[in-house]
Short mmCIF file of C-alpha atoms in Angstrom, two decimals:
data_model
loop_
_atom_site.label_atom_id
_atom_site.label_comp_id
_atom_site.label_asym_id
_atom_site.label_seq_id
_atom_site.Cartn_x
_atom_site.Cartn_y
_atom_site.Cartn_z
CA MET O 1 -26.84 -3.16 -4.99
CA LYS O 2 -24.55 -0.24 -5.88
CA VAL O 3 -21.22 0.44 -4.19
CA GLY O 4 -18.90 3.44 -4.56
CA TYR O 5 -15.61 2.58 -6.26
CA PHE O 6 -12.20 4.17 -5.82
CA PRO O 7 -10.01 2.27 -8.35
CA GLY O 8 -6.63 3.80 -7.48
CA CYS O 9 -3.81 4.35 -9.95
CA SER O 10 -2.46 0.78 -10.18
CA GLN O 11 -5.89 -0.38 -11.29
CA THR O 12 -5.55 1.69 -14.44
CA GLY O 13 -1.98 0.54 -15.19
CA THR O 14 0.27 -2.18 -13.81
CA ALA O 15 -2.62 -4.01 -12.09
CA LYS O 16 -5.22 -3.68 -14.85
CA GLU O 17 -6.13 -7.34 -14.42
CA TYR O 18 -7.12 -6.63 -10.81
CA ASP O 19 -9.63 -4.05 -12.04
CA ILE O 20 -10.86 -6.34 -14.85
CA SER O 21 -11.38 -9.34 -12.58
CA LEU O 22 -12.92 -7.26 -9.78
CA ARG O 23 -15.51 -5.69 -12.07
CA LYS O 24 -16.43 -9.07 -13.63
CA VAL O 25 -16.76 -10.88 -10.30
CA VAL O 26 -18.77 -8.10 -8.69
CA GLU O 27 -21.14 -7.96 -11.66
CA LYS O 28 -21.60 -11.72 -11.54
CA LEU O 29 -22.55 -11.45 -7.88
CA GLY O 30 -25.21 -8.88 -8.71
CA THR O 31 -23.53 -5.65 -7.62
CA SER O 32 -22.49 -2.63 -9.66
CA PHE O 33 -19.97 0.11 -9.09
CA ASP O 34 -20.51 3.84 -8.93
CA GLU O 35 -16.98 5.09 -9.63
CA ILE O 36 -15.87 8.29 -7.90
CA LYS O 37 -15.82 10.82 -10.73
CA ASP O 38 -12.49 12.46 -11.43
CA TRP O 39 -10.75 10.76 -8.49
CA THR O 40 -7.08 11.47 -7.82
CA CYS O 41 -4.16 9.49 -6.47
CA CYS O 42 -4.54 8.88 -2.70
CA GLY O 43 -1.02 10.33 -2.21
CA ALA O 44 0.43 6.87 -1.63
CA THR O 45 3.63 6.31 0.33
CA SER O 46 5.46 9.22 -1.29
CA ALA O 47 3.10 11.87 0.10
CA HIS O 48 2.78 10.62 3.68
CA VAL O 49 6.51 10.10 4.14
CA THR O 50 7.41 13.61 2.98
CA ASN O 51 4.49 15.98 3.62
CA HIS O 52 1.62 15.11 5.95
CA MET O 53 -0.61 17.96 4.82
CA LEU O 54 -0.26 16.99 1.17
CA ALA O 55 -1.05 13.37 2.11
CA SER O 56 -4.19 14.33 4.03
CA ALA O 57 -5.43 16.72 1.34
CA LEU O 58 -4.92 14.33 -1.58
CA ALA O 59 -6.69 11.50 0.20
CA MET O 60 -9.50 13.74 1.47
CA ARG O 61 -10.17 15.15 -2.00
CA ASN O 62 -11.50 11.72 -2.88
CA ILE O 63 -13.61 11.48 0.27
CA MET O 64 -14.96 14.95 -0.57
CA LEU O 65 -15.88 13.82 -4.11
CA ALA O 66 -17.59 10.70 -2.68
CA GLU O 67 -19.65 12.89 -0.41
CA GLN O 68 -20.60 15.24 -3.27
CA GLN O 69 -21.63 12.22 -5.31
CA GLY O 70 -23.92 11.06 -2.54
CA LEU O 71 -22.03 7.87 -1.79
CA ASP O 72 -22.24 6.25 1.64
CA ASP O 73 -19.56 3.66 1.18
CA ILE O 74 -16.69 3.09 -1.22
CA VAL O 75 -14.38 0.19 -1.84
CA ALA O 76 -10.64 0.75 -2.32
CA PRO O 77 -9.32 -2.59 -3.67
CA CYS O 78 -5.68 -1.53 -3.30
CA ALA O 79 -4.65 -2.20 0.31
CA ALA O 80 -2.31 0.80 0.26
CA CYS O 81 -5.01 3.19 -1.01
CA TYR O 82 -7.44 1.69 1.51
CA ASN O 83 -5.00 2.36 4.34
CA ARG O 84 -4.35 5.95 3.23
CA LEU O 85 -8.04 6.78 2.82
CA VAL O 86 -9.04 5.19 6.13
CA VAL O 87 -6.20 6.80 8.11
CA SER O 88 -6.52 10.24 6.50
CA GLN O 89 -10.25 10.33 7.04
CA HIS O 90 -9.90 9.23 10.67
CA GLU O 91 -7.26 11.84 11.42
CA THR O 92 -9.03 14.64 9.59
CA MET O 93 -12.37 13.94 11.22
CA THR O 94 -10.96 13.56 14.76
CA GLN O 95 -8.36 16.36 14.78
CA PRO O 96 -10.14 19.73 14.52
CA ALA O 97 -6.98 21.72 13.62
CA LEU O 98 -6.15 19.31 10.80
CA LYS O 99 -9.75 19.38 9.58
CA THR O 100 -9.72 23.17 9.38
CA GLU O 101 -6.46 23.09 7.42
CA VAL O 102 -7.60 20.36 5.01
CA GLU O 103 -10.87 22.20 4.40
CA ALA O 104 -8.92 25.36 3.60
CA VAL O 105 -6.70 23.49 1.14
CA LEU O 106 -9.66 21.81 -0.56
CA ASP O 107 -11.82 24.93 -0.28
CA THR O 108 -14.76 22.95 1.03
CA LYS O 109 -16.51 21.78 4.20
CA LEU O 110 -16.23 18.12 5.05
CA ASN O 111 -19.45 16.99 6.67
CA LYS O 112 -19.82 13.30 6.22
CA GLU O 113 -17.76 10.25 7.04
CA ILE O 114 -17.69 7.75 4.19
CA LYS O 115 -17.34 4.09 5.01
CA VAL O 116 -14.17 2.95 3.22
CA MET O 117 -14.05 -0.80 2.59
CA ASN O 118 -11.18 -3.06 1.61
CA LEU O 119 -11.71 -5.88 -0.87
CA ILE O 120 -12.73 -8.45 1.75
CA GLU O 121 -15.23 -6.12 3.39
CA LEU O 122 -16.76 -5.57 -0.05
CA PHE O 123 -17.49 -9.30 -0.40
CA GLN O 124 -18.78 -9.42 3.13
CA LYS O 125 -21.20 -6.62 2.20
CA ILE O 126 -22.24 -8.28 -1.07
CA GLY O 127 -22.83 -11.50 0.89
CA LYS O 128 -20.23 -14.25 1.24
CA GLU O 129 -22.81 -16.94 0.54
CA LYS O 130 -23.25 -15.54 -2.98
CA ILE O 131 -19.80 -16.92 -3.80
CA SER O 132 -20.76 -20.50 -3.05
CA GLU O 133 -24.21 -20.08 -4.58
CA ASN O 134 -22.78 -18.86 -7.92
CA LYS O 135 -19.84 -21.24 -8.09
CA THR O 136 -19.76 -23.24 -11.31
CA PHE O 137 -16.17 -24.42 -11.61
CA ASP O 138 -14.30 -26.70 -9.20
CA ILE O 139 -10.96 -25.25 -8.03
CA LYS O 140 -10.27 -27.83 -5.35
CA ASN O 141 -6.69 -28.37 -6.52
CA ILE O 142 -5.72 -24.85 -5.50
CA LYS O 143 -3.97 -24.80 -2.16
CA ALA O 144 -3.87 -21.11 -1.34
CA ALA O 145 -1.59 -19.17 0.98
CA CYS O 146 -3.76 -16.11 1.70
CA TYR O 147 -1.47 -13.09 1.90
CA TYR O 148 -2.87 -9.99 3.57
CA GLY O 149 0.34 -8.01 3.51
CA CYS O 150 0.76 -5.19 5.95
CA LEU O 151 -1.92 -2.68 5.06
CA LEU O 152 -5.11 -4.67 4.58
CA VAL O 153 -5.51 -5.22 8.30
CA ARG O 154 -3.75 -2.16 9.71
CA PRO O 155 -3.95 -0.03 11.69
CA SER O 156 -6.41 -2.17 13.60
CA SER O 157 -7.21 0.65 16.05
CA ILE O 158 -8.83 2.50 13.12
CA THR O 159 -9.93 -0.26 10.73
CA HIS O 160 -11.37 -2.64 13.38
CA PHE O 161 -11.07 -5.26 10.67
CA ASP O 162 -10.21 -8.89 11.35
CA ASP O 163 -7.26 -9.83 13.57
CA ALA O 164 -4.14 -7.78 12.86
CA GLU O 165 -1.74 -10.66 13.55
CA GLN O 166 -3.75 -13.75 12.58
CA PRO O 167 -6.40 -12.69 10.11
CA SER O 168 -8.71 -15.34 8.62
CA SER O 169 -11.35 -13.47 6.62
CA MET O 170 -9.65 -14.08 3.26
CA GLU O 171 -9.38 -17.83 3.93
CA GLU O 172 -13.11 -17.87 4.51
CA LEU O 173 -13.81 -16.41 1.03
CA VAL O 174 -11.25 -18.68 -0.69
CA GLU O 175 -12.74 -21.79 0.94
CA LEU O 176 -16.27 -20.73 -0.02
CA ALA O 177 -14.98 -20.57 -3.61
CA GLY O 178 -13.96 -24.21 -3.30
CA ALA O 179 -10.17 -23.92 -2.92
CA LYS O 180 -8.12 -25.20 0.00
CA THR O 181 -6.05 -22.92 2.23
CA VAL O 182 -2.88 -23.52 4.19
CA ASP O 183 -1.79 -22.36 7.59
CA TRP O 184 1.45 -20.37 7.28
CA ASN O 185 3.61 -17.72 8.95
CA TYR O 186 3.97 -14.78 6.55
CA LYS O 187 0.33 -13.68 6.14
CA VAL O 188 0.95 -10.15 7.39
CA GLU O 189 4.68 -9.74 6.75
CA CYS O 190 5.74 -6.84 4.53
CA CYS O 191 6.80 -7.37 0.88
CA GLY O 192 8.92 -4.20 0.84
CA ALA O 193 6.16 -2.11 -0.73
CA ALA O 194 7.29 1.22 -2.11
CA HIS O 195 10.98 0.30 -2.00
CA THR O 196 10.38 -1.54 -5.29
CA LEU O 197 12.41 0.89 -7.43
CA ALA O 198 14.91 2.48 -5.04
CA ARG O 199 15.78 -0.58 -2.91
CA ARG O 200 14.96 -3.58 -5.00
CA ASP O 201 17.36 -5.69 -2.87
CA ILE O 202 15.07 -5.22 0.16
CA VAL O 203 11.98 -6.08 -1.85
CA LEU O 204 13.56 -9.23 -3.28
CA ASP O 205 14.70 -10.36 0.15
CA LEU O 206 11.33 -9.80 1.86
CA SER O 207 9.23 -11.12 -1.04
CA LYS O 208 11.29 -14.25 -1.43
CA LYS O 209 10.79 -15.09 2.25
CA ILE O 210 7.04 -14.81 1.75
CA ILE O 211 7.03 -17.07 -1.31
CA ASP O 212 9.30 -19.63 0.35
CA ASP O 213 7.19 -19.81 3.48
CA ALA O 214 4.01 -20.26 1.40
CA ARG O 215 5.62 -23.14 -0.53
CA ASP O 216 7.10 -24.71 2.61
CA HIS O 217 3.61 -24.89 4.09
CA GLY O 218 2.18 -26.76 1.14
CA ALA O 219 0.64 -23.95 -0.90
CA ASN O 220 0.70 -23.95 -4.69
CA VAL O 221 -0.67 -20.43 -5.16
CA LEU O 222 -0.29 -17.14 -3.32
CA VAL O 223 -3.48 -15.09 -3.12
CA VAL O 224 -3.25 -11.32 -2.63
CA ALA O 225 -5.53 -8.30 -2.36
CA CYS O 226 -3.10 -5.49 -3.18
CA PRO O 227 -1.53 -4.40 -6.49
CA MET O 228 1.70 -3.38 -4.77
CA CYS O 229 2.06 -6.82 -3.16
CA HIS O 230 1.24 -8.44 -6.49
CA SER O 231 3.87 -6.51 -8.36
CA ASN O 232 6.55 -7.23 -5.79
CA LEU O 233 5.64 -10.93 -5.49
CA ASP O 234 4.88 -11.72 -9.12
CA MET O 235 6.75 -9.30 -11.41
CA ARG O 236 9.85 -9.25 -9.24
CA GLN O 237 10.33 -13.03 -9.49
CA ARG O 238 12.38 -12.54 -12.61
CA ALA O 239 14.96 -10.44 -10.71
CA MET O 240 14.55 -12.83 -7.77
CA LYS O 241 15.77 -15.71 -9.91
CA ARG O 242 18.92 -13.76 -10.69
CA ALA O 243 19.55 -12.67 -7.12
CA TYR O 244 18.74 -16.10 -5.65
CA PRO O 245 19.78 -18.84 -8.09
CA GLY O 246 17.57 -21.86 -7.50
CA HIS O 247 14.46 -19.80 -6.88
CA LYS O 248 11.47 -21.63 -8.36
CA GLU O 249 8.62 -19.74 -9.96
CA PHE O 250 5.48 -19.49 -7.85
CA PRO O 251 2.13 -18.17 -9.14
CA VAL O 252 0.46 -15.20 -7.45
CA LEU O 253 -3.25 -14.54 -7.99
CA PHE O 254 -5.45 -11.65 -7.00
CA LEU O 255 -8.29 -12.80 -4.78
CA THR O 256 -10.70 -11.59 -7.46
CA GLU O 257 -9.05 -13.80 -10.07
CA LEU O 258 -9.41 -16.88 -7.86
CA LEU O 259 -13.06 -16.06 -7.27
CA GLY O 260 -13.54 -15.46 -11.00
CA LEU O 261 -12.21 -18.94 -11.79
CA ALA O 262 -14.67 -20.49 -9.36
CA LEU O 263 -17.46 -18.45 -10.96
CA GLY O 264 -16.61 -20.09 -14.28
CA MET O 265 -14.47 -17.42 -15.94
CA LYS O 266 -11.37 -18.30 -17.92
CA GLU O 267 -7.81 -17.19 -17.13
CA LYS O 268 -7.60 -14.89 -20.13
CA GLU O 269 -10.94 -13.27 -19.41
CA LEU O 270 -9.68 -12.42 -15.92
CA GLY O 271 -6.36 -11.01 -17.14
CA ILE O 272 -4.30 -13.76 -15.49
CA ASP O 273 -2.26 -13.97 -18.72
CA LYS O 274 -0.82 -10.56 -17.87
CA HIS O 275 1.11 -11.97 -14.93
CA THR O 276 4.86 -12.56 -15.08
CA ILE O 277 4.52 -16.05 -13.59
CA GLU O 278 2.07 -18.08 -15.65
CA PHE O 279 -0.94 -19.70 -14.05
CA ASN O 280 -3.35 -22.11 -15.63
CA TYR O 281 -5.75 -24.11 -13.47
CA LYS O 282 -5.89 -27.14 -15.76
CA GLU O 283 -2.09 -27.41 -15.74
CA LEU O 284 -2.02 -27.10 -11.96
CA ALA O 285 -4.63 -29.86 -11.61
CA ALA O 286 -2.74 -32.08 -14.10
CA GLU O 287 0.53 -31.55 -12.20
CA LYS O 288 -1.21 -32.48 -9.02
CA ALA O 289 -2.61 -35.63 -10.54
CA ALA O 290 0.86 -36.61 -11.79
CA VAL O 291 2.47 -36.33 -8.34
CA MET Z 1 1.59 17.58 23.45
CA SER Z 2 4.65 17.70 25.68
CA SER Z 3 4.18 19.25 29.08
CA HIS Z 4 6.31 22.32 28.51
CA ASN Z 5 6.33 25.34 30.79
CA HIS Z 6 6.30 28.88 29.46
CA GLN Z 7 10.11 29.18 29.21
CA HIS Z 8 10.36 26.05 27.11
CA ALA Z 9 11.31 26.70 23.48
CA HIS Z 10 9.54 24.84 20.67
CA THR Z 11 11.55 21.67 20.05
CA ILE Z 12 11.70 18.97 17.40
CA ALA Z 13 9.85 16.73 19.87
CA ASP Z 14 7.04 19.31 19.88
CA ASP Z 15 7.02 19.38 16.06
CA ILE Z 16 6.70 15.60 16.02
CA ALA Z 17 3.86 15.70 18.53
CA GLU Z 18 2.02 18.23 16.35
CA LYS Z 19 2.45 16.18 13.21
CA THR Z 20 1.56 12.85 14.79
CA PHE Z 21 -0.98 13.76 17.49
CA GLN Z 22 0.98 11.80 20.11
CA ASP Z 23 3.67 12.47 22.73
CA VAL Z 24 7.03 10.84 22.16
CA SER Z 25 7.37 10.22 25.93
CA LEU Z 26 4.68 7.49 25.60
CA CYS Z 27 7.45 5.12 24.52
CA TYR Z 28 9.08 3.25 27.42
CA GLN Z 29 11.68 1.54 25.25
CA CYS Z 30 10.57 -2.09 25.45
CA GLY Z 31 11.98 -2.63 21.96
CA LYS Z 32 9.09 -4.72 20.65
CA CYS Z 33 8.95 -2.53 17.53
CA SER Z 34 12.54 -3.21 16.58
CA ALA Z 35 12.21 -6.93 17.34
CA GLY Z 36 9.43 -7.30 14.78
CA CYS Z 37 10.64 -4.81 12.17
CA PRO Z 38 11.14 -6.58 8.80
CA VAL Z 39 13.83 -4.10 7.67
CA ARG Z 40 15.63 -3.62 10.98
CA TYR Z 41 18.82 -5.28 9.71
CA TYR Z 42 19.13 -2.77 6.86
CA MET Z 43 18.97 0.18 9.25
CA ASP Z 44 21.80 2.02 11.03
CA ILE Z 45 19.84 2.65 14.25
CA ALA Z 46 17.06 0.44 15.67
CA PRO Z 47 13.63 2.09 15.39
CA ASN Z 48 13.12 2.32 19.19
CA LYS Z 49 16.53 4.01 19.47
CA VAL Z 50 15.45 6.75 17.07
CA VAL Z 51 12.57 7.40 19.46
CA ARG Z 52 15.05 7.44 22.34
CA LEU Z 53 17.25 10.00 20.58
CA ILE Z 54 14.26 12.31 20.24
CA GLN Z 55 13.22 11.75 23.87
CA LEU Z 56 16.71 12.74 25.03
CA GLY Z 57 16.98 15.74 22.72
CA PHE Z 58 19.57 14.34 20.29
CA TYR Z 59 17.61 15.74 17.40
CA GLU Z 60 20.36 16.04 14.86
CA GLU Z 61 21.42 12.39 15.30
CA ALA Z 62 17.80 11.27 14.88
CA LEU Z 63 17.16 13.40 11.80
CA LYS Z 64 20.39 12.25 10.17
CA SER Z 65 19.59 8.57 10.71
CA GLU Z 66 19.02 6.25 7.73
CA THR Z 67 16.31 4.41 9.66
CA PRO Z 68 13.27 6.53 8.79
CA TRP Z 69 14.09 6.34 5.07
CA LEU Z 70 14.43 2.58 5.14
CA CYS Z 71 11.21 2.14 7.12
CA ALA Z 72 8.78 0.47 4.71
CA GLY Z 73 5.74 1.89 6.53
CA CYS Z 74 4.26 -1.56 7.17
CA GLN Z 75 2.92 -0.56 10.60
CA THR Z 76 3.89 -3.83 12.30
CA CYS Z 77 5.48 -1.72 15.07
CA SER Z 78 2.42 0.51 15.49
CA THR Z 79 0.16 -2.56 15.63
CA ARG Z 80 2.18 -4.26 18.37
CA CYS Z 81 3.19 -1.33 20.58
CA PRO Z 82 1.96 -1.88 24.17
CA GLN Z 83 1.73 1.89 24.58
CA GLU Z 84 -0.20 2.31 21.31
CA PHE Z 85 2.52 4.67 20.09
CA ASP Z 86 2.20 4.91 16.31
CA LEU Z 87 5.86 4.48 15.42
CA ALA Z 88 5.22 4.36 11.67
CA LYS Z 89 3.61 7.78 11.90
CA PHE Z 90 6.53 8.95 14.05
CA MET Z 91 8.91 7.90 11.25
CA ASP Z 92 6.84 9.91 8.75
CA ALA Z 93 7.29 13.01 10.92
CA VAL Z 94 11.06 12.44 11.35
CA ARG Z 95 11.47 12.19 7.57
CA GLU Z 96 9.37 15.28 6.99
CA LEU Z 97 11.38 17.23 9.57
CA ALA Z 98 14.68 16.09 8.10
CA LEU Z 99 13.50 17.58 4.79
CA GLU Z 100 12.20 20.77 6.43
CA LYS Z 101 15.46 21.33 8.33
CA GLY Z 102 17.58 20.64 5.24
CA VAL Z 103 19.42 17.68 6.77
CA GLU Z 104 21.42 15.75 4.20
CA ILE Z 105 19.54 12.56 3.27
CA LYS Z 106 21.82 9.54 2.92
CA HIS Z 107 19.34 7.48 0.92
CA LYS Z 108 19.09 9.82 -2.01
CA ASP Z 109 17.57 7.23 -4.35
CA ILE Z 110 14.63 6.69 -2.01
CA LEU Z 111 14.01 10.42 -1.80
CA LYS Z 112 14.34 10.78 -5.57
CA PHE Z 113 11.77 8.03 -6.04
CA HIS Z 114 9.28 9.90 -3.83
CA GLU Z 115 9.96 13.18 -5.65
CA ALA Z 116 9.53 11.53 -9.05
CA PHE Z 117 6.29 9.85 -7.92
CA LEU Z 118 4.81 13.08 -6.59
CA ASN Z 119 5.79 14.95 -9.74
CA GLN Z 120 3.58 12.60 -11.78
CA ILE Z 121 0.66 13.24 -9.41
CA LYS Z 122 1.18 16.99 -9.57
CA ARG Z 123 1.22 16.83 -13.38
CA PHE Z 124 -1.55 14.32 -14.11
CA GLY Z 125 -3.46 13.84 -10.83
CA ARG Z 126 -2.74 10.15 -11.04
CA SER Z 127 0.33 7.99 -11.07
CA TYR Z 128 1.92 7.56 -14.48
CA GLU Z 129 4.34 4.64 -14.45
CA ILE Z 130 6.38 5.35 -17.57
CA GLY Z 131 6.83 8.97 -16.46
CA LEU Z 132 7.79 7.82 -12.98
CA ILE Z 133 10.34 5.29 -14.20
CA ALA Z 134 11.83 7.72 -16.72
CA GLU Z 135 12.13 10.53 -14.20
CA TYR Z 136 13.52 8.24 -11.52
CA LYS Z 137 16.12 6.88 -13.93
CA MET Z 138 17.19 10.36 -15.01
CA LYS Z 139 17.43 11.58 -11.43
CA THR Z 140 19.48 8.60 -10.26
CA MET Z 141 21.17 7.65 -13.55
CA HIS Z 142 20.22 4.02 -12.94
CA LEU Z 143 19.43 3.79 -16.61
CA MET Z 144 19.58 0.02 -17.05
CA GLN Z 145 17.51 -0.94 -14.01
CA ASP Z 146 14.41 -3.04 -14.70
CA VAL Z 147 15.04 -3.40 -18.41
CA ASP Z 148 14.06 -7.05 -17.85
CA SER Z 149 10.46 -6.45 -16.81
CA GLY Z 150 9.61 -3.23 -18.70
CA PRO Z 151 9.21 -4.58 -22.25
CA ASP Z 152 7.19 -7.59 -21.06
CA MET Z 153 4.82 -5.36 -19.09
CA PHE Z 154 4.52 -3.04 -22.07
CA MET Z 155 3.57 -5.94 -24.39
CA LYS Z 156 0.92 -7.09 -21.91
CA GLY Z 157 -0.62 -3.65 -21.91
CA LEU Z 158 0.32 -2.93 -18.30
CA LEU Z 159 2.34 0.20 -19.07
CA GLU Z 160 0.27 2.96 -20.59
CA VAL Z 161 1.96 5.20 -23.14
CA ILE Z 162 -0.44 8.06 -22.46
CA PRO Z 163 -1.05 9.09 -18.87
CA HIS Z 164 -4.54 8.72 -17.42
CA LYS Z 165 -5.37 12.33 -16.88
CA MET Z 166 -8.15 13.40 -14.65
CA LYS Z 167 -10.14 16.45 -15.66
CA ASP Z 168 -9.85 18.93 -12.82
CA LYS Z 169 -6.06 19.13 -12.81
CA LYS Z 170 -6.17 22.62 -11.42
CA SER Z 171 -7.59 21.41 -8.11
CA VAL Z 172 -4.66 19.01 -7.73
CA LYS Z 173 -2.14 21.69 -8.62
CA ASP Z 174 -3.80 23.90 -5.99
CA ILE Z 175 -3.38 21.17 -3.37
CA PHE Z 176 0.34 20.99 -4.17
CA LYS Z 177 0.66 24.77 -4.12
CA LYS Z 178 -1.16 25.23 -0.82
CA THR Z 179 0.70 22.44 0.97
CA ALA Z 180 4.16 23.28 -0.42
CA LYS Z 181 6.87 23.82 2.18
CA LYS Z 182 7.97 27.39 2.51
#
């Protein structure tokens, strides 16, 4: 099976390990990617908060390229890119005036709607059962708090994906991989997202609440499906320790890294060694045995 | 669109309706959005009250508010609204109009971040983190911020020295040119 791939900018930089682990896991499950050629940034937060036409045109350039490449569906593993692509396509295709304007900017005609999938929808398409079938390594000592963040499940009126307040589709994948999941309160709370540079205080406050709630509910790992969430929750823990003395380090894995471990890949191979907060399954299991 | 008669001049509320495809009068002020907003306590005016200001025609007060700039765009409000009013989208439009009308933005750092981010996209077609951080620091003079995580990320190969350029940069420059505000 071949699926269209929109990596998004983080995948080529600060979240390189997300791209590495995603490609390895997908290949192991028998699927390959057809990357959108010469894709551009989706516009991200900065475009849609300052200029709605720019935001629509940047996102739709990628949809246009997907159409020209003959793709029917694409996966956008970054929850923020996913949200921008889904929303921009919906608005452009349902608002005739906007469509005319976007077509003029891109100098093209947009004919086809492309199915844009988030990371979880990708695994649902590949076949969830393939995860359990290909599992070779036992990760039963992982107790995961599955964190969807805000944009993976929103806006539900357009995405029609899972439950916007109490989603459970990620738990299903994590359990199929052999890990345990916990019930907790901050699954869809915001990490502060794009405020990471300009208002780090807000990001530290919101992200710490998420980590604390995960720990309080018995989790030993946070699992995410968004590079922005990962950077706020993992990389920002160093600043968090300074702002909140007593904060204890907590590992944050991409869903693809957790799946990769269950499929028999090693931490280094998956890029987990690039994280700010170290994670090693053997150490986690040993700690658990010692308690 | 608002139900204006032929004497009615084009208002900020009309601009918002055009940019967001929804009428601001949909909101009946239940306040559910503000109750669930994760950044409410950083804001000067509760999100539902910014809507109220627009409904009542206090446009300047709404456009000057810090609230839209602090909104993280998480869409919790839009997801929960009983009237299906997309408040996150409304906040986008208020920010955009504040810029269009030349209102003074109190949260200059947030605006400078967005400008620096978009400048990388305009130049390279994709985000370029070192360029973004450097430009943001120069614009804000927060030169020492994040010196703790930068070197570590660099060593781990997460910060690229050379930007990932896409080929057809002209098409991206054209998008910026054609959508630029007059």
